[in-house]
Amino acid sequence: MSLPPLLNGTELYKTFRVSGQRRSSKLLTALDNVSLQLAAGETLGIAGESGCGKSTLAKVMAGLLTSDRGNVFYKGTQLSLLGQDDKTVFRRKTQMIFQDPFSSLNPRMRIGDSISEPLKIAGLSLPRQRTELERIMAAVGLHGDAVNRFPDEFSGGQRQRIGIARALAASPEILIADEPVSSLDISIQAQIINILLQMKLEFSLSMMIVSHNMLVLRHICDRIIIMYLGAIVECGPAATLFDRCRHPYTEALIAAIPGFHALSATKSELLHDDLPSALSIPPGCRFHPRCRHAVDRCSSEVPRMKEYANGHTAACHLSKQLYG
Ligand code: SF4
């Protein structure tokens, strides 16, 4: 009998009410029928432009936001049905890393105390806390003297190391990182990515990485999900997605990567106009107003998600004609 996925999101919908003119309000669709699984040991990437719903999806999967419809299952059990003890275990086992780790650190708390907090909560003795703290700090490349300093004494890259260390102190099995390197310099980005890869092996983690940086995801992930206006439009093994994408939106994202010449066309040749508002999702294929391949049926008929080799899926009426 095969094990259920570690995390499983089924038919997730999430909307937010936003205020409009003259005290009116509108519904913004952040997630629209999104289903995904994270297998044990897997690194899953979530890509797409800003506002496509990827951060909302990360928070829903981490249990920090509840979906309007659909469910998230942890090892086969629905999150909303977990008892109090199991909920506590889930929260500890699923840790999130944010783009700006500074916001999740108490500015008046010394770094050593911040990182040790989960160790204390787990009931470790003081000597064990100290040993674990040293081990985790060394693993993420933080010097021992950092323990007595405060968050504002660190650079962006060091703060991200602190964020990762704090997450690891909870002994997680799942790490969900929301744009973990996007605010960092390129050289620091590489260091943080390498730390995440090392931590995955050393701590046997499963990871979900949200990023608009396709190259980061290609480097770090086993599979990548492409989101557009709240929906998944393509999903596949990272290498396959880059070598043979099956959706015009993915093609445009890959074409937009600076210095990546796998595709001959540029982003502007492949992608018309700016991202439409999630307040009014286009009918039919939601990508049709920007798609250079759109035909009549694209504006009225929602494309079904079709499966190709190696678990590669894409939702485009013309995928076969365009990509073989
Ligand atoms: Fe473009 Fe039509 Fe495919 Fe949508 S369904 S991506 S509009 S070709």
Tab-separated table of C-alpha atoms and ligand atoms in Angstrom:
chain	number	residue	atom	x	y	z
A	1	MET	CA	0.000	0.000	0.000
A	2	SER	CA	1.483	3.385	-0.975
A	3	LEU	CA	1.747	6.142	1.623
A	4	PRO	CA	-0.451	9.236	1.231
A	5	PRO	CA	1.394	12.425	0.209
A	6	LEU	CA	2.879	14.361	3.092
A	7	LEU	CA	0.742	17.363	2.178
A	8	ASN	CA	-2.224	17.211	-0.146
A	9	GLY	CA	-4.333	20.181	-1.196
A	10	THR	CA	-7.559	19.339	-2.997
A	11	GLU	CA	-9.708	21.769	-5.018
A	12	LEU	CA	-8.648	24.795	-2.987
A	13	TYR	CA	-10.523	28.068	-3.413
A	14	LYS	CA	-9.586	31.260	-1.642
A	15	THR	CA	-11.021	34.715	-2.150
A	16	PHE	CA	-10.382	38.016	-0.399
A	17	ARG	CA	-12.869	40.861	-0.123
A	18	VAL	CA	-11.257	44.114	-1.202
A	19	SER	CA	-12.864	47.516	-0.849
A	20	GLY	CA	-13.743	49.368	-4.036
A	21	GLN	CA	-15.250	52.769	-4.773
A	22	ARG	CA	-18.178	54.229	-2.795
A	23	ARG	CA	-18.080	51.668	0.003
A	24	SER	CA	-18.529	48.827	-2.453
A	25	SER	CA	-16.410	45.722	-2.226
A	26	LYS	CA	-15.283	43.067	-4.667
A	27	LEU	CA	-14.016	39.535	-4.420
A	28	LEU	CA	-10.445	38.902	-5.426
A	29	THR	CA	-9.837	35.305	-6.435
A	30	ALA	CA	-6.475	34.200	-5.072
A	31	LEU	CA	-6.937	30.441	-5.536
A	32	ASP	CA	-9.316	28.873	-8.007
A	33	ASN	CA	-9.665	25.084	-7.810
A	34	VAL	CA	-6.031	24.364	-6.999
A	35	SER	CA	-4.961	20.785	-6.231
A	36	LEU	CA	-1.402	19.742	-5.446
A	37	GLN	CA	0.605	17.197	-3.504
A	38	LEU	CA	3.947	17.314	-1.756
A	39	ALA	CA	5.575	13.888	-1.470
A	40	ALA	CA	7.987	12.930	1.313
A	41	GLY	CA	11.509	14.045	0.409
A	42	GLU	CA	10.325	16.149	-2.515
A	43	THR	CA	11.145	19.786	-3.287
A	44	LEU	CA	8.222	21.391	-5.048
A	45	GLY	CA	8.494	24.814	-6.671
A	46	ILE	CA	5.602	27.239	-7.143
A	47	ALA	CA	6.199	29.841	-9.855
A	48	GLY	CA	4.280	32.681	-11.468
A	49	GLU	CA	4.122	36.467	-11.614
A	50	SER	CA	3.321	38.573	-8.536
A	51	GLY	CA	-0.364	38.309	-7.699
A	52	CYS	CA	-0.842	34.818	-9.181
A	53	GLY	CA	-1.765	33.329	-5.778
A	54	LYS	CA	1.446	31.475	-4.976
A	55	SER	CA	1.988	33.062	-1.528
A	56	THR	CA	-1.658	32.471	-0.613
A	57	LEU	CA	-1.252	28.849	-1.655
A	58	ALA	CA	1.854	28.503	0.542
A	59	LYS	CA	0.005	29.911	3.554
A	60	VAL	CA	-3.042	27.682	2.990
A	61	MET	CA	-0.808	24.596	2.708
A	62	ALA	CA	1.038	25.643	5.888
A	63	GLY	CA	-2.290	25.996	7.734
A	64	LEU	CA	-1.755	29.747	8.278
A	65	LEU	CA	-4.808	30.589	6.144
A	66	THR	CA	-7.961	28.549	5.682
A	67	SER	CA	-9.379	28.025	2.207
A	68	ASP	CA	-12.981	28.996	1.389
A	69	ARG	CA	-13.497	25.583	-0.189
A	70	GLY	CA	-11.366	22.458	-0.596
A	71	ASN	CA	-9.153	20.774	1.967
A	72	VAL	CA	-5.557	20.331	2.996
A	73	PHE	CA	-4.530	16.899	4.250
A	74	TYR	CA	-1.435	16.174	6.337
A	75	LYS	CA	-0.399	12.520	5.953
A	76	GLY	CA	-3.936	11.719	4.861
A	77	THR	CA	-5.791	13.557	7.643
A	78	GLN	CA	-7.754	16.717	6.940
A	79	LEU	CA	-6.165	19.671	8.746
A	80	SER	CA	-9.502	20.966	9.989
A	81	LEU	CA	-10.205	17.577	11.615
A	82	LEU	CA	-6.909	17.302	13.497
A	83	GLY	CA	-7.271	17.236	17.267
A	84	GLN	CA	-5.502	19.885	19.352
A	85	ASP	CA	-2.408	17.720	19.963
A	86	ASP	CA	-2.104	16.727	16.298
A	87	LYS	CA	-2.584	20.361	15.251
A	88	THR	CA	0.338	21.323	17.501
A	89	VAL	CA	2.434	18.573	15.921
A	90	PHE	CA	1.475	19.768	12.418
A	91	ARG	CA	2.412	23.365	13.267
A	92	ARG	CA	5.772	22.247	14.574
A	93	LYS	CA	6.429	19.863	11.697
A	94	THR	CA	5.507	22.457	9.044
A	95	GLN	CA	7.675	25.550	9.246
A	96	MET	CA	7.530	28.615	7.046
A	97	ILE	CA	10.352	30.879	5.931
A	98	PHE	CA	9.380	34.323	4.691
A	99	GLN	CA	10.892	36.765	2.228
A	100	ASP	CA	11.574	39.172	5.081
A	101	PRO	CA	12.627	37.094	8.095
A	102	PHE	CA	13.062	40.317	10.092
A	103	SER	CA	9.290	40.680	10.380
A	104	SER	CA	8.977	37.279	12.050
A	105	LEU	CA	11.759	37.935	14.587
A	106	ASN	CA	11.180	39.756	17.856
A	107	PRO	CA	13.429	42.845	17.553
A	108	ARG	CA	13.990	42.901	21.322
A	109	MET	CA	14.976	39.263	21.583
A	110	ARG	CA	18.583	38.105	21.222
A	111	ILE	CA	19.113	35.793	18.256
A	112	GLY	CA	20.146	32.887	20.463
A	113	ASP	CA	16.869	33.162	22.407
A	114	SER	CA	14.821	33.465	19.212
A	115	ILE	CA	16.339	30.345	17.672
A	116	SER	CA	16.153	28.438	20.981
A	117	GLU	CA	12.461	29.208	21.525
A	118	PRO	CA	11.199	26.069	19.686
A	119	LEU	CA	13.794	23.966	21.559
A	120	LYS	CA	12.483	25.310	24.858
A	121	ILE	CA	8.879	24.633	23.820
A	122	ALA	CA	9.892	21.077	22.881
A	123	GLY	CA	11.033	20.638	26.531
A	124	LEU	CA	14.756	20.131	25.897
A	125	SER	CA	17.039	20.513	28.915
A	126	LEU	CA	19.270	23.616	28.980
A	127	PRO	CA	22.453	21.721	28.026
A	128	ARG	CA	20.615	20.022	25.121
A	129	GLN	CA	19.223	23.386	24.020
A	130	ARG	CA	22.770	24.778	23.928
A	131	THR	CA	24.119	21.798	21.974
A	132	GLU	CA	21.254	21.937	19.464
A	133	LEU	CA	21.586	25.705	19.097
A	134	GLU	CA	25.288	25.359	18.294
A	135	ARG	CA	24.602	22.567	15.803
A	136	ILE	CA	21.874	24.486	13.981
A	137	MET	CA	23.820	27.742	13.901
A	138	ALA	CA	26.846	25.971	12.474
A	139	ALA	CA	24.647	24.228	9.891
A	140	VAL	CA	23.321	27.536	8.529
A	141	GLY	CA	26.734	29.233	8.729
A	142	LEU	CA	26.131	31.566	11.701
A	143	HIS	CA	29.012	32.289	14.070
A	144	GLY	CA	28.571	31.415	17.737
A	145	ASP	CA	28.934	35.060	18.830
A	146	ALA	CA	25.698	35.889	16.986
A	147	VAL	CA	23.639	34.475	19.856
A	148	ASN	CA	23.927	37.647	21.927
A	149	ARG	CA	23.101	40.070	19.139
A	150	PHE	CA	19.750	41.521	18.072
A	151	PRO	CA	18.008	41.132	14.642
A	152	ASP	CA	18.777	44.694	13.491
A	153	GLU	CA	22.517	44.006	13.779
A	154	PHE	CA	22.404	41.542	10.866
A	155	SER	CA	22.423	41.858	7.081
A	156	GLY	CA	19.554	40.527	4.929
A	157	GLY	CA	21.426	37.295	4.124
A	158	GLN	CA	22.289	36.690	7.795
A	159	ARG	CA	18.684	37.326	8.808
A	160	GLN	CA	17.564	34.716	6.306
A	161	ARG	CA	20.056	32.277	7.857
A	162	ILE	CA	18.509	33.114	11.248
A	163	GLY	CA	15.020	32.503	9.814
A	164	ILE	CA	16.118	29.099	8.498
A	165	ALA	CA	17.835	28.266	11.827
A	166	ARG	CA	14.695	29.140	13.776
A	167	ALA	CA	12.598	26.957	11.461
A	168	LEU	CA	15.045	24.054	11.818
A	169	ALA	CA	14.994	24.316	15.619
A	170	ALA	CA	11.393	23.081	15.521
A	171	SER	CA	12.591	19.785	13.917
A	172	PRO	CA	10.311	20.180	10.918
A	173	GLU	CA	9.636	17.627	8.202
A	174	ILE	CA	8.204	20.254	5.844
A	175	LEU	CA	9.759	23.630	5.059
A	176	ILE	CA	7.634	26.099	3.113
A	177	ALA	CA	9.680	29.063	1.880
A	178	ASP	CA	7.973	32.115	0.390
A	179	GLU	CA	10.399	34.001	-1.882
A	180	PRO	CA	13.306	33.119	0.431
A	181	VAL	CA	15.977	34.860	-1.674
A	182	SER	CA	14.193	37.507	-3.713
A	183	SER	CA	15.280	40.439	-1.525
A	184	LEU	CA	18.938	39.360	-1.431
A	185	ASP	CA	21.961	40.142	-3.613
A	186	ILE	CA	22.751	37.521	-6.249
A	187	SER	CA	25.881	36.229	-4.433
A	188	ILE	CA	23.942	35.892	-1.149
A	189	GLN	CA	21.042	34.229	-2.982
A	190	ALA	CA	23.376	31.411	-4.048
A	191	GLN	CA	24.571	30.940	-0.444
A	192	ILE	CA	21.016	30.707	0.912
A	193	ILE	CA	19.965	28.308	-1.851
A	194	ASN	CA	22.939	26.085	-1.052
A	195	ILE	CA	22.036	26.169	2.648
A	196	LEU	CA	18.470	25.093	1.812
A	197	LEU	CA	19.788	22.227	-0.325
A	198	GLN	CA	22.174	21.101	2.421
A	199	MET	CA	19.472	21.374	5.096
A	200	LYS	CA	17.121	19.290	2.992
A	201	LEU	CA	19.620	16.428	3.039
A	202	GLU	CA	20.885	16.884	6.587
A	203	PHE	CA	17.433	17.212	8.178
A	204	SER	CA	15.527	14.942	5.671
A	205	LEU	CA	13.143	17.743	4.742
A	206	SER	CA	10.399	18.018	2.167
A	207	MET	CA	10.206	21.529	0.790
A	208	MET	CA	7.810	23.820	-0.993
A	209	ILE	CA	9.579	26.859	-2.483
A	210	VAL	CA	7.588	29.826	-3.755
A	211	SER	CA	9.529	32.040	-6.151
A	212	HIS	CA	9.099	34.131	-9.232
A	213	ASN	CA	12.711	33.247	-10.073
A	214	MET	CA	12.468	30.313	-12.461
A	215	LEU	CA	16.222	29.632	-12.419
A	216	VAL	CA	16.254	29.296	-8.634
A	217	LEU	CA	13.405	26.794	-8.877
A	218	ARG	CA	15.085	24.869	-11.678
A	219	HIS	CA	18.218	24.548	-9.556
A	220	ILE	CA	16.547	23.476	-6.344
A	221	CYS	CA	13.263	21.688	-7.201
A	222	ASP	CA	12.212	18.215	-8.300
A	223	ARG	CA	8.890	19.470	-9.671
A	224	ILE	CA	7.579	22.915	-10.554
A	225	ILE	CA	4.002	24.181	-10.563
A	226	ILE	CA	3.203	27.200	-12.750
A	227	MET	CA	0.344	29.396	-11.512
A	228	TYR	CA	-1.538	32.028	-13.434
A	229	LEU	CA	-4.281	34.199	-11.903
A	230	GLY	CA	-5.016	31.781	-9.080
A	231	ALA	CA	-4.957	28.549	-11.096
A	232	ILE	CA	-2.354	25.931	-11.952
A	233	VAL	CA	-1.702	25.971	-15.700
A	234	GLU	CA	1.232	23.571	-15.853
A	235	CYS	CA	3.106	21.186	-13.564
A	236	GLY	CA	5.985	18.843	-14.247
A	237	PRO	CA	9.469	17.644	-13.383
A	238	ALA	CA	11.790	20.687	-13.287
A	239	ALA	CA	14.072	19.509	-16.104
A	240	THR	CA	11.155	18.495	-18.358
A	241	LEU	CA	9.407	21.801	-17.810
A	242	PHE	CA	12.454	23.716	-19.001
A	243	ASP	CA	13.339	21.363	-21.871
A	244	ARG	CA	9.811	20.909	-23.135
A	245	CYS	CA	7.187	23.141	-21.559
A	246	ARG	CA	3.585	22.603	-22.637
A	247	HIS	CA	1.912	25.913	-21.912
A	248	PRO	CA	2.474	29.290	-23.645
A	249	TYR	CA	2.601	31.052	-20.255
A	250	THR	CA	5.438	28.811	-19.041
A	251	GLU	CA	7.195	29.435	-22.342
A	252	ALA	CA	6.935	33.192	-21.731
A	253	LEU	CA	8.250	32.876	-18.143
A	254	ILE	CA	11.250	30.894	-19.375
A	255	ALA	CA	11.839	33.420	-22.174
A	256	ALA	CA	11.883	36.191	-19.557
A	257	ILE	CA	14.874	34.696	-17.712
A	258	PRO	CA	17.827	37.029	-18.332
A	259	GLY	CA	20.613	35.254	-20.206
A	260	PHE	CA	18.699	31.996	-20.568
A	261	HIS	CA	18.732	31.241	-24.277
A	262	ALA	CA	16.915	27.925	-24.458
A	263	LEU	CA	14.076	29.727	-26.251
A	264	SER	CA	14.633	31.890	-29.281
A	265	ALA	CA	11.605	34.177	-28.763
A	266	THR	CA	11.664	36.971	-26.165
A	267	LYS	CA	9.111	37.510	-23.393
A	268	SER	CA	7.523	40.461	-25.199
A	269	GLU	CA	7.006	38.322	-28.310
A	270	LEU	CA	5.337	35.628	-26.220
A	271	LEU	CA	3.367	37.634	-23.655
A	272	HIS	CA	0.920	40.393	-24.529
A	273	ASP	CA	0.018	43.144	-22.041
A	274	ASP	CA	0.259	43.147	-18.259
A	275	LEU	CA	-1.256	40.619	-15.868
A	276	PRO	CA	-5.053	41.253	-15.686
A	277	SER	CA	-6.631	41.890	-12.281
A	278	ALA	CA	-7.620	38.905	-10.182
A	279	LEU	CA	-10.842	40.872	-9.508
A	280	SER	CA	-12.106	39.855	-12.922
A	281	ILE	CA	-10.686	36.625	-14.254
A	282	PRO	CA	-11.060	36.369	-18.063
A	283	PRO	CA	-13.563	33.703	-19.220
A	284	GLY	CA	-12.450	30.556	-21.042
A	285	CYS	CA	-8.700	30.165	-20.777
A	286	ARG	CA	-7.744	32.864	-18.246
A	287	PHE	CA	-4.517	33.419	-20.156
A	288	HIS	CA	-6.213	34.115	-23.525
A	289	PRO	CA	-5.999	37.966	-23.531
A	290	ARG	CA	-2.187	37.688	-23.339
A	291	CYS	CA	-1.640	34.562	-25.424
A	292	ARG	CA	-0.255	34.981	-28.939
A	293	HIS	CA	-1.617	31.520	-29.889
A	294	ALA	CA	-5.220	32.157	-28.740
A	295	VAL	CA	-7.993	30.920	-31.064
A	296	ASP	CA	-11.757	31.492	-30.814
A	297	ARG	CA	-12.486	28.662	-28.390
A	298	CYS	CA	-9.849	29.967	-25.962
A	299	SER	CA	-12.079	32.900	-24.939
A	300	SER	CA	-15.073	30.705	-24.090
A	301	GLU	CA	-13.908	27.205	-23.193
A	302	VAL	CA	-11.873	26.501	-20.062
A	303	PRO	CA	-9.016	24.150	-21.024
A	304	ARG	CA	-8.907	20.887	-19.099
A	305	MET	CA	-5.718	19.814	-17.349
A	306	LYS	CA	-4.247	17.070	-19.564
A	307	GLU	CA	-1.598	14.588	-18.541
A	308	TYR	CA	1.520	13.862	-20.598
A	309	ALA	CA	4.565	11.642	-19.903
A	310	ASN	CA	6.265	11.587	-16.442
A	311	GLY	CA	3.368	13.205	-14.594
A	312	HIS	CA	3.716	16.374	-16.685
A	313	THR	CA	0.345	18.192	-16.863
A	314	ALA	CA	-0.799	21.327	-18.688
A	315	ALA	CA	-4.084	23.147	-19.308
A	316	CYS	CA	-4.001	24.449	-22.874
A	317	HIS	CA	-6.308	23.588	-25.799
A	318	LEU	CA	-3.386	23.688	-28.225
A	319	SER	CA	-0.617	22.099	-26.184
A	320	LYS	CA	-0.291	19.097	-28.502
A	321	GLN	CA	-0.263	21.195	-31.689
A	322	LEU	CA	2.204	23.713	-30.265
A	323	TYR	CA	4.599	21.454	-28.411
A	324	GLY	CA	4.072	17.995	-29.979
B	1	SF4	FE1	-3.235	30.172	-25.262
B	1	SF4	FE2	-5.582	29.056	-25.902
B	1	SF4	FE3	-3.651	27.579	-24.812
B	1	SF4	FE4	-4.943	29.390	-23.369
B	1	SF4	S1	-5.822	27.560	-24.262
B	1	SF4	S2	-2.776	29.052	-23.386
B	1	SF4	S3	-5.261	31.003	-24.858
B	1	SF4	S4	-3.603	28.578	-26.804
